[in-house]
Amino acid sequence: EAQVTQNPRYLITVTGKKLTVTCSQNMNHEYMSWYRQDPGLGLRQIYYSMNVEVTDKGDVPEGYKVSRKEKRNFPLILESPSPNQTSLYFCASSPFAPPSYEQYFGPGTRLTVT
Amino acid sequence: AQTVTQSQPEMSVQEAETVTLSCTYDTSESDYYLFWYKQPPSRQMILVIRQEAYKQQNATENRFSVNFQKAAKSFSLKISDSQLGDAAMYFCAYRGYGNKLVFGAGTILRVKS
């Protein structure tokens, strides 16, 4: 089954404790992206990757890191989480071109930073 | 930069009736794609319908159709014969040359029985 998986689905952590949210897709997609969803703001892009070893900042990259060492995986790293990073996070993937292709979303990760 | 605006934070519709959700966008690109996504309480993002900007014909998918007005930069979603399962958050989204999806703030749709 074609899918994007994220782990963990729920996470409660404390300020400053490094964490990683994993994302994996089994569709051989080149393009992968991370979004955060906040009430009244919709989804906003954090980082994206057009292929292995190619990553770039989205609209809200501060406080986040990513890596793309393998085509299927695109982890999101919070080196020192802060309460303003409490949010719902989505990973998504699609073929790189054309932009008409649907982006497939993971199930979401609910992160709470206290 | 592209922006997407959904001016209706919440909408209600009676079961079996028709409802229209509004979306406007701003861009200087000539070729792009527009999408409506549904997010039910499960939080899963589900693609409802897509529209290619170079196509004048409005997209339809069963009970879902769009009214795409390129000159006005408007992209509304019409849901006919509303069902209880249509209750969800709906997001309008834009995707252009950069591949990034730009989302609106969302509209919560409530369906009354």
PDB file of C-alpha atoms in Angstrom:
ATOM      1  CA  GLU A   1       0.000   0.000   0.000  1.00  0.00           C
ATOM      2  CA  ALA A   2       1.320   3.415  -1.037  1.00  0.00           C
ATOM      3  CA  GLN A   3       1.705   5.552   2.054  1.00  0.00           C
ATOM      4  CA  VAL A   4       3.590   8.124   4.076  1.00  0.00           C
ATOM      5  CA  THR A   5       4.281   7.134   7.660  1.00  0.00           C
ATOM      6  CA  GLN A   6       5.221   9.364  10.576  1.00  0.00           C
ATOM      7  CA  ASN A   7       6.405   8.496  14.046  1.00  0.00           C
ATOM      8  CA  PRO A   8       5.544   9.195  16.736  1.00  0.00           C
ATOM      9  CA  ARG A   9       1.888  10.168  16.284  1.00  0.00           C
ATOM     10  CA  TYR A  10       1.787  11.941  19.640  1.00  0.00           C
ATOM     11  CA  LEU A  11       4.622  13.408  21.651  1.00  0.00           C
ATOM     12  CA  ILE A  12       4.771  15.452  24.843  1.00  0.00           C
ATOM     13  CA  THR A  13       8.195  16.781  25.723  1.00  0.00           C
ATOM     14  CA  VAL A  14       9.905  19.515  27.723  1.00  0.00           C
ATOM     15  CA  THR A  15      11.650  22.630  26.576  1.00  0.00           C
ATOM     16  CA  GLY A  16      15.172  22.011  25.313  1.00  0.00           C
ATOM     17  CA  LYS A  17      15.036  18.230  24.964  1.00  0.00           C
ATOM     18  CA  LYS A  18      16.096  17.287  21.441  1.00  0.00           C
ATOM     19  CA  LEU A  19      13.633  15.223  19.451  1.00  0.00           C
ATOM     20  CA  THR A  20      13.230  13.719  15.998  1.00  0.00           C
ATOM     21  CA  VAL A  21      10.027  13.023  14.104  1.00  0.00           C
ATOM     22  CA  THR A  22      10.543  10.422  11.415  1.00  0.00           C
ATOM     23  CA  CYS A  23       8.896  10.402   7.996  1.00  0.00           C
ATOM     24  CA  SER A  24       9.078   7.633   5.423  1.00  0.00           C
ATOM     25  CA  GLN A  25       7.405   7.079   2.043  1.00  0.00           C
ATOM     26  CA  ASN A  26       7.286   3.947  -0.116  1.00  0.00           C
ATOM     27  CA  MET A  27       6.352   5.553  -3.439  1.00  0.00           C
ATOM     28  CA  ASN A  28       9.855   6.491  -4.656  1.00  0.00           C
ATOM     29  CA  HIS A  29       8.889  10.177  -4.638  1.00  0.00           C
ATOM     30  CA  GLU A  30      11.581  12.775  -5.179  1.00  0.00           C
ATOM     31  CA  TYR A  31       9.815  15.640  -3.401  1.00  0.00           C
ATOM     32  CA  MET A  32       9.214  15.590   0.343  1.00  0.00           C
ATOM     33  CA  SER A  33       8.088  18.354   2.652  1.00  0.00           C
ATOM     34  CA  TRP A  34       7.250  19.168   6.262  1.00  0.00           C
ATOM     35  CA  TYR A  35       4.336  21.372   7.302  1.00  0.00           C
ATOM     36  CA  ARG A  36       3.011  22.594  10.602  1.00  0.00           C
ATOM     37  CA  GLN A  37      -0.676  23.256  11.182  1.00  0.00           C
ATOM     38  CA  ASP A  38      -1.824  25.907  13.628  1.00  0.00           C
ATOM     39  CA  PRO A  39      -5.365  27.210  14.243  1.00  0.00           C
ATOM     40  CA  GLY A  40      -6.251  30.124  12.005  1.00  0.00           C
ATOM     41  CA  LEU A  41      -3.049  29.758   9.992  1.00  0.00           C
ATOM     42  CA  GLY A  42      -3.633  26.625   7.951  1.00  0.00           C
ATOM     43  CA  LEU A  43      -0.577  24.562   7.042  1.00  0.00           C
ATOM     44  CA  ARG A  44       2.754  26.269   6.576  1.00  0.00           C
ATOM     45  CA  GLN A  45       5.835  24.745   5.007  1.00  0.00           C
ATOM     46  CA  ILE A  46       8.863  24.253   7.272  1.00  0.00           C
ATOM     47  CA  TYR A  47      11.407  22.561   4.995  1.00  0.00           C
ATOM     48  CA  TYR A  48      11.340  20.674   1.741  1.00  0.00           C
ATOM     49  CA  SER A  49      13.593  18.395  -0.273  1.00  0.00           C
ATOM     50  CA  MET A  50      13.662  17.912  -4.033  1.00  0.00           C
ATOM     51  CA  ASN A  51      15.853  14.817  -3.857  1.00  0.00           C
ATOM     52  CA  VAL A  52      18.534  13.074  -1.816  1.00  0.00           C
ATOM     53  CA  GLU A  53      20.950  15.544  -0.206  1.00  0.00           C
ATOM     54  CA  VAL A  54      18.932  18.507  -1.544  1.00  0.00           C
ATOM     55  CA  THR A  55      16.984  20.414   1.104  1.00  0.00           C
ATOM     56  CA  ASP A  56      15.781  24.003   1.431  1.00  0.00           C
ATOM     57  CA  LYS A  57      13.905  26.254   3.820  1.00  0.00           C
ATOM     58  CA  GLY A  58      10.204  26.810   3.603  1.00  0.00           C
ATOM     59  CA  ASP A  59       8.270  29.648   5.206  1.00  0.00           C
ATOM     60  CA  VAL A  60       8.844  28.837   8.883  1.00  0.00           C
ATOM     61  CA  PRO A  61      12.221  27.036   9.219  1.00  0.00           C
ATOM     62  CA  GLU A  62      13.468  28.621  12.477  1.00  0.00           C
ATOM     63  CA  GLY A  63      14.137  26.045  15.176  1.00  0.00           C
ATOM     64  CA  TYR A  64      14.019  23.047  12.836  1.00  0.00           C
ATOM     65  CA  LYS A  65      16.509  20.919  10.938  1.00  0.00           C
ATOM     66  CA  VAL A  66      16.064  18.232   8.313  1.00  0.00           C
ATOM     67  CA  SER A  67      18.192  15.749   6.430  1.00  0.00           C
ATOM     68  CA  ARG A  68      17.656  13.619   3.329  1.00  0.00           C
ATOM     69  CA  LYS A  69      20.246  10.868   3.244  1.00  0.00           C
ATOM     70  CA  GLU A  70      17.919   8.326   1.638  1.00  0.00           C
ATOM     71  CA  LYS A  71      15.164   8.939  -0.863  1.00  0.00           C
ATOM     72  CA  ARG A  72      12.448   7.395   1.290  1.00  0.00           C
ATOM     73  CA  ASN A  73      13.234   9.141   4.603  1.00  0.00           C
ATOM     74  CA  PHE A  74      12.979  12.800   5.613  1.00  0.00           C
ATOM     75  CA  PRO A  75      13.270  13.261   9.399  1.00  0.00           C
ATOM     76  CA  LEU A  76      12.413  16.522  11.156  1.00  0.00           C
ATOM     77  CA  ILE A  77      14.742  17.466  14.003  1.00  0.00           C
ATOM     78  CA  LEU A  78      14.027  19.906  16.806  1.00  0.00           C
ATOM     79  CA  GLU A  79      17.396  20.541  18.477  1.00  0.00           C
ATOM     80  CA  SER A  80      15.991  22.590  21.368  1.00  0.00           C
ATOM     81  CA  PRO A  81      12.183  22.567  21.307  1.00  0.00           C
ATOM     82  CA  SER A  82      10.292  25.535  22.690  1.00  0.00           C
ATOM     83  CA  PRO A  83       6.595  25.926  23.595  1.00  0.00           C
ATOM     84  CA  ASN A  84       5.920  27.897  20.370  1.00  0.00           C
ATOM     85  CA  GLN A  85       6.702  24.708  18.457  1.00  0.00           C
ATOM     86  CA  THR A  86       3.656  23.030  19.945  1.00  0.00           C
ATOM     87  CA  SER A  87       1.714  22.152  16.802  1.00  0.00           C
ATOM     88  CA  LEU A  88       0.403  19.466  14.480  1.00  0.00           C
ATOM     89  CA  TYR A  89       3.080  18.372  11.999  1.00  0.00           C
ATOM     90  CA  PHE A  90       2.590  16.761   8.613  1.00  0.00           C
ATOM     91  CA  CYS A  91       5.061  15.157   6.279  1.00  0.00           C
ATOM     92  CA  ALA A  92       4.122  14.949   2.591  1.00  0.00           C
ATOM     93  CA  SER A  93       5.615  13.537  -0.592  1.00  0.00           C
ATOM     94  CA  SER A  94       5.006  13.663  -4.338  1.00  0.00           C
ATOM     95  CA  PRO A  95       6.765  13.202  -7.647  1.00  0.00           C
ATOM     96  CA  PHE A  96       8.870  16.270  -8.327  1.00  0.00           C
ATOM     97  CA  ALA A  97       7.103  17.378 -11.463  1.00  0.00           C
ATOM     98  CA  PRO A  98       4.653  18.482 -12.620  1.00  0.00           C
ATOM     99  CA  PRO A  99       3.049  20.403  -9.743  1.00  0.00           C
ATOM    100  CA  SER A 100      -0.320  18.908 -10.664  1.00  0.00           C
ATOM    101  CA  TYR A 101       0.690  15.768  -8.859  1.00  0.00           C
ATOM    102  CA  GLU A 102      -1.099  15.173  -5.592  1.00  0.00           C
ATOM    103  CA  GLN A 103       0.962  15.492  -2.447  1.00  0.00           C
ATOM    104  CA  TYR A 104       0.457  12.470  -0.206  1.00  0.00           C
ATOM    105  CA  PHE A 105       0.288  13.327   3.467  1.00  0.00           C
ATOM    106  CA  GLY A 106       1.279  11.322   6.500  1.00  0.00           C
ATOM    107  CA  PRO A 107      -1.166  10.909   9.399  1.00  0.00           C
ATOM    108  CA  GLY A 108       0.259  13.825  11.389  1.00  0.00           C
ATOM    109  CA  THR A 109       2.250  14.152  14.622  1.00  0.00           C
ATOM    110  CA  ARG A 110       0.749  16.077  17.513  1.00  0.00           C
ATOM    111  CA  LEU A 111       3.645  17.685  19.421  1.00  0.00           C
ATOM    112  CA  THR A 112       3.296  19.418  22.790  1.00  0.00           C
ATOM    113  CA  VAL A 113       6.278  21.226  24.294  1.00  0.00           C
ATOM    114  CA  THR A 114       5.903  22.233  27.960  1.00  0.00           C
TER     115      THR A 114
ATOM    116  CA  ALA B   1       4.901  35.340  -2.745  1.00  0.00           C
ATOM    117  CA  GLN B   2       1.664  33.511  -3.272  1.00  0.00           C
ATOM    118  CA  THR B   3      -1.130  33.809  -0.740  1.00  0.00           C
ATOM    119  CA  VAL B   4      -4.413  31.969  -0.287  1.00  0.00           C
ATOM    120  CA  THR B   5      -7.364  33.434   1.598  1.00  0.00           C
ATOM    121  CA  GLN B   6     -10.393  31.605   2.948  1.00  0.00           C
ATOM    122  CA  SER B   7     -12.702  34.244   4.379  1.00  0.00           C
ATOM    123  CA  GLN B   8     -15.219  31.883   6.017  1.00  0.00           C
ATOM    124  CA  PRO B   9     -13.874  30.381   9.270  1.00  0.00           C
ATOM    125  CA  GLU B  10     -17.041  28.302   9.695  1.00  0.00           C
ATOM    126  CA  MET B  11     -19.999  27.272   7.564  1.00  0.00           C
ATOM    127  CA  SER B  12     -23.110  25.226   8.265  1.00  0.00           C
ATOM    128  CA  VAL B  13     -25.332  23.315   5.884  1.00  0.00           C
ATOM    129  CA  GLN B  14     -28.408  21.176   6.253  1.00  0.00           C
ATOM    130  CA  GLU B  15     -28.070  17.571   5.170  1.00  0.00           C
ATOM    131  CA  ALA B  16     -28.957  17.137   1.467  1.00  0.00           C
ATOM    132  CA  GLU B  17     -28.531  20.858   0.793  1.00  0.00           C
ATOM    133  CA  THR B  18     -25.796  22.598  -1.205  1.00  0.00           C
ATOM    134  CA  VAL B  19     -22.988  24.704   0.269  1.00  0.00           C
ATOM    135  CA  THR B  20     -20.230  26.776  -1.309  1.00  0.00           C
ATOM    136  CA  LEU B  21     -16.866  27.423   0.330  1.00  0.00           C
ATOM    137  CA  SER B  22     -14.926  30.464  -0.859  1.00  0.00           C
ATOM    138  CA  CYS B  23     -11.248  30.805  -1.687  1.00  0.00           C
ATOM    139  CA  THR B  24      -9.235  33.575  -3.287  1.00  0.00           C
ATOM    140  CA  TYR B  25      -5.534  33.597  -4.087  1.00  0.00           C
ATOM    141  CA  ASP B  26      -2.858  35.951  -5.240  1.00  0.00           C
ATOM    142  CA  THR B  27      -0.056  35.067  -7.639  1.00  0.00           C
ATOM    143  CA  SER B  28       1.966  36.472 -10.502  1.00  0.00           C
ATOM    144  CA  GLU B  29       2.527  33.050 -12.060  1.00  0.00           C
ATOM    145  CA  SER B  30       0.633  32.130 -15.196  1.00  0.00           C
ATOM    146  CA  ASP B  31       0.586  28.367 -14.739  1.00  0.00           C
ATOM    147  CA  TYR B  32      -0.362  26.756 -11.453  1.00  0.00           C
ATOM    148  CA  TYR B  33      -2.669  24.280  -9.791  1.00  0.00           C
ATOM    149  CA  LEU B  34      -5.346  24.680  -7.177  1.00  0.00           C
ATOM    150  CA  PHE B  35      -6.585  22.077  -4.743  1.00  0.00           C
ATOM    151  CA  TRP B  36      -9.222  21.527  -2.109  1.00  0.00           C
ATOM    152  CA  TYR B  37      -8.253  19.230   0.756  1.00  0.00           C
ATOM    153  CA  LYS B  38     -10.588  17.787   3.370  1.00  0.00           C
ATOM    154  CA  GLN B  39      -9.412  17.177   6.932  1.00  0.00           C
ATOM    155  CA  PRO B  40     -11.899  15.117   8.984  1.00  0.00           C
ATOM    156  CA  PRO B  41     -11.527  14.681  12.758  1.00  0.00           C
ATOM    157  CA  SER B  42      -8.996  11.903  12.076  1.00  0.00           C
ATOM    158  CA  ARG B  43      -6.684  14.738  10.884  1.00  0.00           C
ATOM    159  CA  GLN B  44      -5.831  12.889   7.674  1.00  0.00           C
ATOM    160  CA  MET B  45      -5.444  15.237   4.688  1.00  0.00           C
ATOM    161  CA  ILE B  46      -7.603  14.005   1.812  1.00  0.00           C
ATOM    162  CA  LEU B  47      -7.519  15.487  -1.670  1.00  0.00           C
ATOM    163  CA  VAL B  48     -11.044  16.417  -2.772  1.00  0.00           C
ATOM    164  CA  ILE B  49     -10.511  18.048  -6.135  1.00  0.00           C
ATOM    165  CA  ARG B  50      -7.851  19.764  -8.237  1.00  0.00           C
ATOM    166  CA  GLN B  51      -7.951  22.415 -10.987  1.00  0.00           C
ATOM    167  CA  GLU B  52      -5.312  23.236 -13.570  1.00  0.00           C
ATOM    168  CA  ALA B  53      -5.123  26.972 -14.206  1.00  0.00           C
ATOM    169  CA  TYR B  54      -4.767  26.611 -17.965  1.00  0.00           C
ATOM    170  CA  LYS B  55      -8.036  24.675 -18.180  1.00  0.00           C
ATOM    171  CA  GLN B  56     -11.119  26.838 -18.425  1.00  0.00           C
ATOM    172  CA  GLN B  57     -13.466  23.968 -17.654  1.00  0.00           C
ATOM    173  CA  ASN B  58     -14.350  23.669 -13.988  1.00  0.00           C
ATOM    174  CA  ALA B  59     -13.327  20.404 -12.336  1.00  0.00           C
ATOM    175  CA  THR B  60     -15.963  18.081 -10.894  1.00  0.00           C
ATOM    176  CA  GLU B  61     -15.718  14.971  -8.736  1.00  0.00           C
ATOM    177  CA  ASN B  62     -19.101  13.412  -8.005  1.00  0.00           C
ATOM    178  CA  ARG B  63     -20.875  15.792  -5.572  1.00  0.00           C
ATOM    179  CA  PHE B  64     -17.928  18.189  -5.495  1.00  0.00           C
ATOM    180  CA  SER B  65     -17.352  20.876  -8.101  1.00  0.00           C
ATOM    181  CA  VAL B  66     -15.411  24.104  -8.326  1.00  0.00           C
ATOM    182  CA  ASN B  67     -16.087  27.539  -9.741  1.00  0.00           C
ATOM    183  CA  PHE B  68     -12.721  28.685 -11.055  1.00  0.00           C
ATOM    184  CA  GLN B  69     -12.506  32.337 -12.062  1.00  0.00           C
ATOM    185  CA  LYS B  70      -8.909  32.916 -13.158  1.00  0.00           C
ATOM    186  CA  ALA B  71      -9.182  36.649 -13.777  1.00  0.00           C
ATOM    187  CA  ALA B  72     -10.741  37.186 -10.377  1.00  0.00           C
ATOM    188  CA  LYS B  73      -8.328  34.684  -8.771  1.00  0.00           C
ATOM    189  CA  SER B  74     -11.214  32.888  -7.173  1.00  0.00           C
ATOM    190  CA  PHE B  75     -11.604  29.151  -6.582  1.00  0.00           C
ATOM    191  CA  SER B  76     -14.754  28.162  -4.704  1.00  0.00           C
ATOM    192  CA  LEU B  77     -15.863  24.638  -3.798  1.00  0.00           C
ATOM    193  CA  LYS B  78     -19.479  23.570  -4.138  1.00  0.00           C
ATOM    194  CA  ILE B  79     -20.716  20.520  -2.282  1.00  0.00           C
ATOM    195  CA  SER B  80     -24.068  19.223  -3.481  1.00  0.00           C
ATOM    196  CA  ASP B  81     -26.391  16.906  -1.554  1.00  0.00           C
ATOM    197  CA  SER B  82     -24.359  17.397   1.618  1.00  0.00           C
ATOM    198  CA  GLN B  83     -23.873  14.350   3.807  1.00  0.00           C
ATOM    199  CA  LEU B  84     -22.927  13.976   7.457  1.00  0.00           C
ATOM    200  CA  GLY B  85     -19.586  12.565   6.349  1.00  0.00           C
ATOM    201  CA  ASP B  86     -18.764  15.861   4.647  1.00  0.00           C
ATOM    202  CA  ALA B  87     -18.322  17.536   8.028  1.00  0.00           C
ATOM    203  CA  ALA B  88     -14.658  18.471   8.236  1.00  0.00           C
ATOM    204  CA  MET B  89     -12.120  21.270   7.890  1.00  0.00           C
ATOM    205  CA  TYR B  90     -11.598  22.211   4.238  1.00  0.00           C
ATOM    206  CA  PHE B  91      -8.388  23.772   2.996  1.00  0.00           C
ATOM    207  CA  CYS B  92      -7.839  25.554  -0.276  1.00  0.00           C
ATOM    208  CA  ALA B  93      -4.273  25.242  -1.576  1.00  0.00           C
ATOM    209  CA  TYR B  94      -2.107  26.628  -4.380  1.00  0.00           C
ATOM    210  CA  ARG B  95       0.867  24.963  -6.037  1.00  0.00           C
ATOM    211  CA  GLY B  96       3.049  26.707  -8.576  1.00  0.00           C
ATOM    212  CA  TYR B  97       6.476  26.358 -10.115  1.00  0.00           C
ATOM    213  CA  GLY B  98       8.220  25.921  -6.791  1.00  0.00           C
ATOM    214  CA  ASN B  99       6.136  22.844  -5.941  1.00  0.00           C
ATOM    215  CA  LYS B 100       5.307  24.254  -2.528  1.00  0.00           C
ATOM    216  CA  LEU B 101       1.705  23.962  -1.422  1.00  0.00           C
ATOM    217  CA  VAL B 102       0.414  27.251  -0.014  1.00  0.00           C
ATOM    218  CA  PHE B 103      -2.654  26.765   2.153  1.00  0.00           C
ATOM    219  CA  GLY B 104      -5.485  28.965   3.262  1.00  0.00           C
ATOM    220  CA  ALA B 105      -6.491  29.125   6.933  1.00  0.00           C
ATOM    221  CA  GLY B 106      -9.288  26.606   6.443  1.00  0.00           C
ATOM    222  CA  THR B 107     -13.079  26.533   6.735  1.00  0.00           C
ATOM    223  CA  ILE B 108     -14.854  24.301   9.239  1.00  0.00           C
ATOM    224  CA  LEU B 109     -17.956  22.792   7.642  1.00  0.00           C
ATOM    225  CA  ARG B 110     -20.729  21.567   9.931  1.00  0.00           C
ATOM    226  CA  VAL B 111     -23.522  19.414   8.535  1.00  0.00           C
ATOM    227  CA  LYS B 112     -26.851  19.429  10.372  1.00  0.00           C
ATOM    228  CA  SER B 113     -29.179  16.439  10.277  1.00  0.00           C
TER     229      SER B 113
END
